[in-house]
Coordinates of C-alpha atoms and ligand atoms in Angstrom, one line a residue:
M1109 CA 13.9 3.8 28.7
R1110 CA 11.3 1.7 27.3
K1111 CA 12.3 0.7 23.7
P1112 CA 9.8 2.2 21.2
S1113 CA 7.6 -0.7 19.2
I1114 CA 8.1 -0.8 15.7
N1115 CA 4.8 0.8 15.1
E1116 CA 5.7 4.1 17.4
A1117 CA 9.3 4.3 15.5
R1118 CA 7.6 4.2 12.0
M1119 CA 4.9 6.8 13.2
S1120 CA 7.6 9.5 14.4
L1121 CA 9.3 8.7 11.3
S1122 CA 9.7 12.3 9.1
K1123 CA 11.4 12.0 5.6
Q1124 CA 11.8 15.3 3.8
S1125 CA 14.1 14.3 1.0
E1126 CA 13.3 16.2 -2.3
S1127 CA 15.4 13.5 -4.0
P1128 CA 14.7 9.9 -4.4
F1129 CA 18.3 9.5 -3.4
L1130 CA 19.1 10.7 0.0
Q1131 CA 22.6 12.3 0.9
G1132 CA 24.8 10.4 3.0
T1133 CA 27.0 12.1 5.6
N1134 CA 31.0 12.2 5.9
L1135 CA 30.9 12.6 9.8
T1136 CA 32.4 10.0 11.8
A1137 CA 30.1 7.9 14.3
V1138 CA 27.3 7.7 11.5
G1139 CA 28.0 4.1 10.1
D1140 CA 24.5 2.8 10.5
Y1141 CA 23.0 5.7 8.6
N1142 CA 25.3 5.8 5.7
R1143 CA 25.1 2.2 5.3
S1144 CA 21.4 2.8 5.1
V1145 CA 21.9 5.2 2.4
V1146 CA 24.0 3.3 0.2
L1147 CA 21.7 0.2 0.5
D1148 CA 18.9 2.5 -0.1
T1149 CA 20.3 3.9 -3.4
I1150 CA 21.5 0.5 -5.0
R1151 CA 17.7 -0.8 -4.2
K1152 CA 16.7 2.2 -6.1
A1153 CA 19.2 2.1 -8.7
G1154 CA 18.9 -1.7 -9.5
Q1155 CA 22.1 -2.0 -10.7
I1156 CA 24.7 0.5 -10.0
S1157 CA 28.6 0.9 -9.9
R1158 CA 30.5 2.1 -6.4
V1159 CA 31.3 5.3 -8.3
E1160 CA 27.6 6.0 -9.2
V1161 CA 26.9 5.5 -5.6
S1162 CA 29.4 7.8 -4.4
H1163 CA 28.3 10.3 -7.1
L1164 CA 24.6 10.3 -5.7
T1165 CA 25.0 10.2 -2.0
G1166 CA 27.9 12.4 -1.7
L1167 CA 29.6 10.2 0.2
T1168 CA 33.5 9.5 -0.6
S1169 CA 34.5 6.7 -2.6
Q1170 CA 36.5 5.0 0.7
T1171 CA 33.1 5.1 2.5
V1172 CA 31.1 3.6 -0.2
T1173 CA 33.7 0.9 -0.5
N1174 CA 33.6 0.2 3.2
M1175 CA 29.9 -0.1 3.2
V1176 CA 29.5 -1.9 0.5
R1177 CA 31.9 -4.5 1.9
K1178 CA 30.0 -4.9 5.1
L1179 CA 26.4 -5.0 3.0
I1180 CA 28.1 -7.7 1.0
D1181 CA 29.7 -9.4 4.5
S1182 CA 25.8 -9.3 5.4
G1183 CA 24.2 -10.7 2.6
L1184 CA 22.0 -8.0 1.8
V1185 CA 24.2 -7.0 -1.5
Q1186 CA 26.3 -9.1 -4.1
E1187 CA 28.5 -8.1 -6.9
E1188 CA 26.8 -9.2 -10.2
G1189 CA 28.5 -8.5 -13.8
T1190 CA 29.5 -5.0 -15.0
V1191 CA 28.3 -1.3 -15.6
T1192 CA 29.7 1.5 -17.8
V1193 CA 28.7 5.1 -17.3
G1194 CA 29.1 7.5 -20.5
R1195 CA 32.9 6.9 -21.6
G1196 CA 34.4 5.2 -18.6
K1197 CA 35.5 1.9 -18.1
P1198 CA 33.4 -0.8 -17.1
R1199 CA 32.7 -1.2 -13.5
T1200 CA 32.0 -3.8 -11.2
A1201 CA 28.0 -4.0 -10.8
I1202 CA 26.6 -3.9 -7.3
R1203 CA 22.9 -5.1 -6.7
L1204 CA 20.4 -6.3 -3.9
N1205 CA 20.8 -10.0 -3.1
P1206 CA 17.0 -10.9 -3.3
D1207 CA 17.4 -13.6 -0.7
G1208 CA 19.3 -11.1 1.6
R1209 CA 16.0 -10.4 3.9
Y1210 CA 12.3 -11.7 3.7
A1211 CA 9.0 -10.2 5.3
V1212 CA 5.6 -11.6 5.6
G1213 CA 2.9 -9.4 4.8
I1214 CA -0.8 -9.9 5.6
H1215 CA -3.7 -8.3 4.3
L1216 CA -6.9 -8.6 6.7
E1217 CA -10.0 -8.0 4.3
P1218 CA -13.6 -8.4 5.8
A1219 CA -13.9 -11.1 2.7
K1220 CA -10.9 -12.9 3.1
T1221 CA -7.3 -13.2 4.5
T1222 CA -4.2 -13.1 2.2
V1223 CA -0.5 -13.8 4.0
I1224 CA 2.3 -13.6 1.6
L1225 CA 6.1 -14.1 2.0
I1226 CA 8.5 -11.9 -0.1
N1227 CA 12.3 -11.3 -0.8
L1228 CA 14.1 -8.2 -0.6
A1229 CA 13.1 -7.5 -4.4
G1230 CA 9.7 -7.6 -3.5
H1231 CA 8.8 -10.8 -5.2
I1232 CA 6.3 -13.1 -3.5
I1233 CA 7.8 -16.5 -2.8
D1234 CA 4.9 -18.1 -1.4
R1235 CA 1.3 -17.1 -0.2
D1236 CA -1.5 -18.7 1.7
L1237 CA -5.5 -17.9 2.5
P1238 CA -6.2 -19.1 5.6
N1239 CA -9.7 -19.1 6.9
L1240 CA -9.6 -17.2 10.1
P1241 CA -12.2 -18.2 12.9
D1242 CA -14.3 -15.1 14.0
D1243 CA -12.7 -15.0 18.0
S1244 CA -9.9 -12.6 17.4
A1245 CA -7.8 -14.3 19.9
Q1246 CA -8.0 -17.9 17.8
A1247 CA -7.4 -15.8 14.5
I1248 CA -4.3 -14.2 15.6
A1249 CA -3.5 -17.8 16.8
A1250 CA -4.1 -19.0 13.2
L1251 CA -2.3 -16.6 11.5
A1252 CA 0.7 -17.5 13.8
S1253 CA 0.4 -20.6 12.4
T1254 CA 0.3 -19.5 8.9
V1255 CA 3.4 -17.4 9.3
S1256 CA 5.2 -20.4 10.8
L1257 CA 4.2 -22.5 7.9
L1258 CA 5.1 -20.2 5.1
L1259 CA 8.6 -20.1 6.7
G1260 CA 9.0 -23.7 7.2
R1261 CA 8.3 -24.9 3.9
N1262 CA 10.4 -22.4 2.1
G1263 CA 13.5 -22.9 4.6
I1264 CA 13.6 -19.2 5.6
P1265 CA 16.3 -18.8 8.3
G1266 CA 15.5 -16.8 11.2
K1267 CA 18.2 -14.2 10.9
R1268 CA 17.1 -13.2 7.5
M1269 CA 13.3 -12.4 8.5
G1270 CA 12.4 -8.6 8.7
G1271 CA 9.3 -9.3 10.3
I1272 CA 5.7 -9.3 9.8
G1273 CA 3.7 -6.5 7.9
I1274 CA -0.2 -6.4 8.7
A1275 CA -2.7 -4.2 6.1
I1276 CA -6.0 -3.6 7.7
P1277 CA -9.1 -1.3 7.1
G1278 CA -9.5 1.9 9.2
P1279 CA -9.7 3.4 11.4
V1280 CA -6.3 2.0 13.0
D1281 CA -4.3 3.2 16.2
A1282 CA -1.1 2.7 14.2
R1283 CA 1.4 3.5 17.1
R1284 CA -0.2 1.1 19.1
G1285 CA -0.9 -1.6 16.4
T1286 CA -4.2 -1.7 17.5
V1287 CA -7.6 -2.5 15.6
L1288 CA -10.1 0.0 16.7
D1289 CA -13.6 -0.5 15.1
P1290 CA -13.2 -1.0 11.5
P1291 CA -16.6 -0.7 9.7
N1292 CA -16.3 -3.7 7.6
L1293 CA -14.5 -6.1 10.0
S1294 CA -16.9 -7.3 13.0
G1295 CA -15.1 -9.0 16.0
W1296 CA -12.2 -7.1 16.1
R1297 CA -12.9 -4.1 17.8
N1298 CA -10.0 -2.7 20.3
V1299 CA -7.9 -5.9 19.2
R1300 CA -4.4 -5.4 20.2
L1301 CA -3.0 -6.9 16.9
A1302 CA 0.1 -6.2 16.3
H1303 CA 1.4 -6.5 19.6
D1304 CA -0.3 -10.4 20.3
L1305 CA 1.0 -11.4 17.1
E1306 CA 4.5 -10.3 18.0
L1307 CA 4.4 -12.2 21.4
S1308 CA 2.8 -15.6 19.3
T1309 CA 5.7 -15.3 16.5
G1310 CA 8.6 -13.3 18.2
L1311 CA 9.1 -11.5 15.1
P1312 CA 8.6 -7.6 15.0
V1313 CA 5.0 -6.9 13.6
F1314 CA 4.0 -3.5 12.1
M1315 CA 0.5 -2.7 11.3
E1316 CA -0.9 -0.1 9.0
K1317 CA -4.1 1.0 6.9
D1318 CA -4.7 -0.8 3.9
V1319 CA -4.4 2.0 1.5
T1320 CA -1.2 3.2 3.5
A1321 CA 0.2 -0.4 2.8
A1322 CA -0.9 -0.2 -1.0
C1323 CA 1.1 3.1 -1.6
H1324 CA 4.2 1.3 0.2
G1325 CA 3.8 -1.7 -2.2
Q1326 CA 3.6 0.7 -5.2
T1327 CA 6.7 2.8 -4.2
W1328 CA 8.9 -0.6 -3.1
A1329 CA 7.9 -3.2 -5.6
G1330 CA 6.8 -0.3 -8.2
R1331 CA 10.0 1.5 -7.7
G1332 CA 8.6 4.4 -9.2
E1333 CA 9.1 3.3 -12.8
E1334 CA 5.8 4.1 -14.1
T1335 CA 4.4 6.4 -11.6
G1336 CA 7.3 8.9 -11.0
Q1337 CA 7.9 9.7 -7.3
D1338 CA 4.7 11.6 -6.8
F1339 CA 1.4 10.5 -7.2
L1340 CA -2.2 9.5 -5.8
F1341 CA -3.2 5.9 -4.9
M1342 CA -7.0 5.2 -5.3
Y1343 CA -7.8 2.0 -3.0
M1344 CA -10.6 0.3 -4.7
G1345 CA -12.1 -2.3 -1.9
L1346 CA -15.0 -2.7 -0.1
G1347 CA -14.4 1.1 1.1
I1348 CA -12.8 3.4 -1.3
A1349 CA -9.9 5.4 0.0
F1350 CA -6.9 7.4 -1.2
G1351 CA -3.0 7.6 -0.4
T1352 CA -0.5 10.1 -1.3
V1353 CA 3.1 9.6 -2.1
R1354 CA 5.5 12.7 -2.3
H1355 CA 8.9 12.5 -3.3
G1356 CA 9.3 8.7 -3.2
H1357 CA 7.8 8.5 0.4
V1358 CA 4.2 7.5 1.6
Y1359 CA 2.4 10.2 3.8
Q1360 CA 0.9 8.4 6.7
G1361 CA -0.7 11.6 8.1
R1362 CA -0.9 12.3 11.8
T1363 CA -2.0 9.2 13.1
G1364 CA -1.6 7.0 10.5
N1365 CA -5.5 7.2 8.9
V1366 CA -4.7 9.1 6.0
G1367 CA -7.1 8.9 3.0
E1368 CA -10.9 9.0 4.5
M1369 CA -12.8 10.2 1.3
G1370 CA -16.0 8.5 2.1
H1371 CA -17.8 11.8 2.3
I1372 CA -16.7 13.7 -0.5
V1373 CA -20.0 14.8 -2.5
V1374 CA -20.1 13.6 -5.9
D1375 CA -23.6 13.7 -6.8
T1376 CA -25.9 16.2 -5.4
S1377 CA -28.9 14.5 -6.2
G1378 CA -27.5 11.2 -5.0
P1379 CA -29.0 9.1 -1.8
A1380 CA -28.7 10.4 1.8
C1381 CA -25.9 9.7 3.8
W1382 CA -26.0 9.2 7.4
C1383 CA -23.4 12.1 7.6
G1384 CA -26.4 14.5 6.9
Q1385 CA -25.4 15.4 2.9
R1386 CA -26.6 13.6 -0.2
G1387 CA -24.5 11.8 -2.8
C1388 CA -21.3 11.2 -0.8
V1389 CA -18.5 8.6 -2.2
A1390 CA -19.8 6.1 0.6
V1391 CA -23.4 5.8 -0.7
T1392 CA -22.7 5.8 -4.5
C1393 CA -19.4 4.5 -5.5
D1394 CA -18.7 1.6 -3.3
P1395 CA -19.3 -2.2 -4.1
R1396 CA -22.3 -2.0 -1.3
S1397 CA -24.0 0.9 -3.1
L1398 CA -23.4 -0.5 -6.6
V1399 CA -25.1 -3.6 -5.5
K1400 CA -28.0 -1.7 -3.8
Q1401 CA -28.6 0.5 -6.8
A1402 CA -28.7 -2.6 -9.3
E1403 CA -31.1 -4.3 -6.9
K1404 CA -33.3 -1.4 -7.1
E1405 CA -33.3 -1.4 -11.0
G1406 CA -34.3 -4.9 -10.9
L1407 CA -30.8 -6.2 -12.2
F1408 CA -30.6 -8.8 -9.2
P1409 CA -33.6 -10.6 -7.5
A1410 CA -33.9 -9.6 -3.7
P1411 CA -31.8 -12.4 -1.8
T1412 CA -33.8 -14.4 0.4
H1413 CA -31.3 -15.2 3.2
V1414 CA -30.6 -11.7 4.1
Q1415 CA -33.2 -10.2 6.2
D1416 CA -32.8 -6.6 4.7
P1417 CA -31.7 -7.2 1.1
R1418 CA -30.9 -3.4 1.1
A1419 CA -28.6 -3.7 4.2
F1420 CA -25.5 -5.8 3.8
N1421 CA -24.5 -4.5 7.0
D1422 CA -23.6 -7.4 8.8
S1423 CA -20.5 -9.5 8.3
A1424 CA -22.6 -12.5 7.2
D1425 CA -24.0 -10.8 4.5
L1426 CA -20.4 -10.0 2.9
P1427 CA -20.0 -13.1 0.6
F1428 CA -23.3 -12.4 -0.7
L1429 CA -22.1 -8.7 -1.5
D1430 CA -18.7 -9.9 -2.9
E1431 CA -20.5 -12.4 -5.1
A1432 CA -23.2 -10.3 -6.2
F1433 CA -20.6 -7.4 -7.1
K1434 CA -18.6 -9.8 -8.9
S1435 CA -21.8 -10.8 -11.0
L1436 CA -22.5 -7.2 -11.7
C1437 CA -19.1 -6.5 -13.3
Q1438 CA -19.0 -9.5 -15.2
R1439 CA -22.7 -8.9 -16.8
A1440 CA -21.1 -5.2 -17.9
H1441 CA -18.1 -6.8 -19.3
G1442 CA -20.2 -9.6 -21.3
G1443 CA -22.2 -6.7 -22.7
D1444 CA -25.1 -5.9 -20.7
E1445 CA -25.8 -2.4 -21.2
V1446 CA -27.7 -1.4 -17.9
C1447 CA -24.9 -3.1 -16.0
R1448 CA -22.3 -1.3 -17.9
D1449 CA -23.9 2.1 -17.5
L1450 CA -24.2 1.7 -13.7
L1451 CA -20.6 1.2 -13.7
L1452 CA -19.7 3.8 -16.0
E1453 CA -21.7 6.6 -14.0
S1454 CA -19.8 5.2 -10.9
A1455 CA -16.6 5.5 -12.8
G1456 CA -17.6 9.4 -13.4
R1457 CA -18.6 9.8 -9.6
I1458 CA -14.9 8.5 -8.9
G1459 CA -13.6 10.8 -11.4
R1460 CA -14.9 13.8 -9.5
A1461 CA -13.7 12.9 -6.0
V1462 CA -10.2 12.3 -8.0
T1463 CA -10.3 15.8 -9.6
I1464 CA -10.9 17.3 -6.0
L1465 CA -8.1 15.5 -4.8
T1466 CA -5.7 16.0 -7.6
D1467 CA -6.5 19.9 -7.5
L1468 CA -5.8 20.1 -3.5
W1469 CA -2.6 18.4 -3.5
D1470 CA -1.5 19.5 -7.3
M1471 CA -0.6 15.8 -8.2
D1472 CA -0.7 14.6 -12.1
T1473 CA -0.7 11.0 -11.3
V1474 CA -3.3 8.8 -10.2
V1475 CA -2.8 5.2 -9.7
F1476 CA -5.6 2.8 -9.1
G1477 CA -5.3 -0.9 -7.4
G1478 CA -7.2 -2.6 -4.3
P1479 CA -9.0 -6.0 -4.1
Y1480 CA -12.0 -4.9 -6.8
W1481 CA -9.8 -2.8 -9.0
H1482 CA -9.4 -5.7 -11.6
L1483 CA -13.1 -6.4 -11.9
L1484 CA -13.2 -2.3 -12.6
K1485 CA -10.1 -1.3 -14.4
D1486 CA -11.5 -2.0 -18.0
I1487 CA -14.4 0.4 -17.6
Y1488 CA -13.2 3.0 -15.0
L1489 CA -9.4 4.0 -16.2
N1490 CA -10.5 5.9 -19.5
R1491 CA -13.7 7.7 -17.7
V1492 CA -11.6 8.9 -14.9
A1493 CA -9.3 10.2 -17.3
Q1494 CA -11.8 11.8 -19.4
V1495 CA -13.6 13.4 -16.2
L1496 CA -10.2 14.5 -14.7
R1497 CA -8.6 16.1 -17.9
R1498 CA -12.4 18.0 -18.2
R1499 CA -13.2 19.4 -14.8
S1500 CA -9.4 19.6 -13.2
V1501 CA -8.6 23.5 -12.1
L1502 CA -5.1 22.3 -13.4
R1503 CA -5.5 20.7 -16.5
Q1504 CA -4.3 24.0 -18.4
V1505 CA -1.0 23.7 -16.3
H1506 CA -0.2 19.8 -16.5
N1507 CA -1.2 16.6 -18.2
F1508 CA -2.6 14.0 -16.2
K1509 CA -1.7 10.2 -15.9
V1510 CA -4.2 7.5 -15.0
L1511 CA -2.6 4.4 -14.3
S1512 CA -3.3 0.7 -13.2
T1513 CA -1.1 -1.0 -10.6
T1514 CA 0.7 -3.8 -11.9
L1515 CA 1.0 -5.5 -8.3
G1516 CA -2.4 -7.3 -8.7
G1517 CA -4.7 -7.7 -6.0
D1518 CA -1.8 -8.8 -3.2
I1519 CA -0.8 -5.2 -3.3
A1520 CA -1.8 -4.2 0.0
A1521 CA -0.2 -7.6 1.4
I1522 CA 2.9 -6.8 -0.3
G1523 CA 2.8 -3.1 1.1
A1524 CA 2.4 -4.1 4.3
A1525 CA 5.6 -6.6 4.1
S1526 CA 7.6 -4.1 2.2
A1527 CA 7.1 -1.6 4.8
I1528 CA 8.8 -3.9 7.0
L1529 CA 11.8 -4.2 4.6
D1530 CA 11.5 -0.3 4.1
H1531 CA 11.8 0.4 7.8
D1532 CA 14.7 -2.2 8.4
L1533 CA 16.6 -1.1 5.7
T1534 CA 16.1 2.5 4.6
P1535 CA 17.7 5.5 6.1
G1536 CA 15.7 7.9 8.1
P1537 CA 16.7 11.6 8.8
A1538 CA 20.4 12.1 9.1
P1539 CA 21.9 12.0 12.4
G1540 CA 21.6 15.3 14.1
M1541 CA 18.1 15.8 12.4
S1542 CA 14.4 15.3 14.0
G1543 CA 12.8 11.8 13.4
R1544 CA 13.7 8.3 14.5
D1545 CA 16.2 6.4 16.8
R1546 CA 17.5 3.8 14.3
S1547 CA 19.2 2.2 17.4
A1548 CA 15.8 1.8 19.3
I1549 CA 14.4 -0.3 16.3
Ligands
ZN2065 ZN1 -21.6 11.3 3.8

């Protein structure tokens, strides 16, 4: 039987635990599963004793001792110091060995490409920003060279490499690892990116939509410390999308394309959208729409090198758009009231979209991030929270937390890499449950 690719295996994953700590099983012949459960428990706890692992997983102390010994032998876990629980005696603490495994994360954005190397703790060890050629075959060769460069200059042995994760604007065919026809990336139509990069590097490659990758980054590197186990993630890039994390697990959707929110109407008197409605998120909130609006109000002179100054539909216009949007945000922060009002109004519209999403999902925590978020957060954060608290149907049931990710602009690259570590190291459903076959990965 054909071995499923890493993309196929991940798309068939079905994690349904209500607790962030998964339960082990004391049946025989389930060593790999229990090993993953123990490892996942250690990772989430940060530092923990064997007794606590046994308590949290339901595994016998003998099973835990055996699994921890195997994990130490394989370099994934190390003993370090002691922990004391309640009035008990101090116990030897175990924790992840950050150098036990590495992964590469690639974020392919319309305006730039980021390649990072992270360790098991989710820390960035090294990064590179390659200039990719327009031709996708040449671009894949350049990506393979960059990966090789990062591994070489950091002395990472092949046996400690988990693989490569790629974050890319949707829509994606996540099962086949194929880039379909993303609106903001020209030259990447129907490209078998995961397959071709796997052939070039000899490493497993996993590809997913950028917002889903950002959710992985937030759950893995953020460990739910600020966000809890259930939250919405708002991705503020050249496009705007949302992701959902439930019980600490990222929801990918049926085909890996969850989060398309461009046609939520947030301003009924707004400009016409190609979908037939007026005032959708796609025509009132993203950087392209805001720059067009600023031009209309005379805040920017019409650019001379762009044929249609209000178009920005060509990839050649992206550097100009990027520069114009940054300038708009800087002027707003510098005290230009017209620019500030324009962003505040946009924040109000995003607040309305977020209200619809939190009400639909019954979520009380929203985390913002993505490539353009650092330019917006000072103006957006309070305004979105105000709108949410005023308009949500659920405002009498619970409070809302609106947060800014602490992972910065690299969050999607971190997430793509951590999806590899997550796939490699955390358990799927227990043996006998529906879901993936770990031996096939
Ligand atoms: Zn629309």
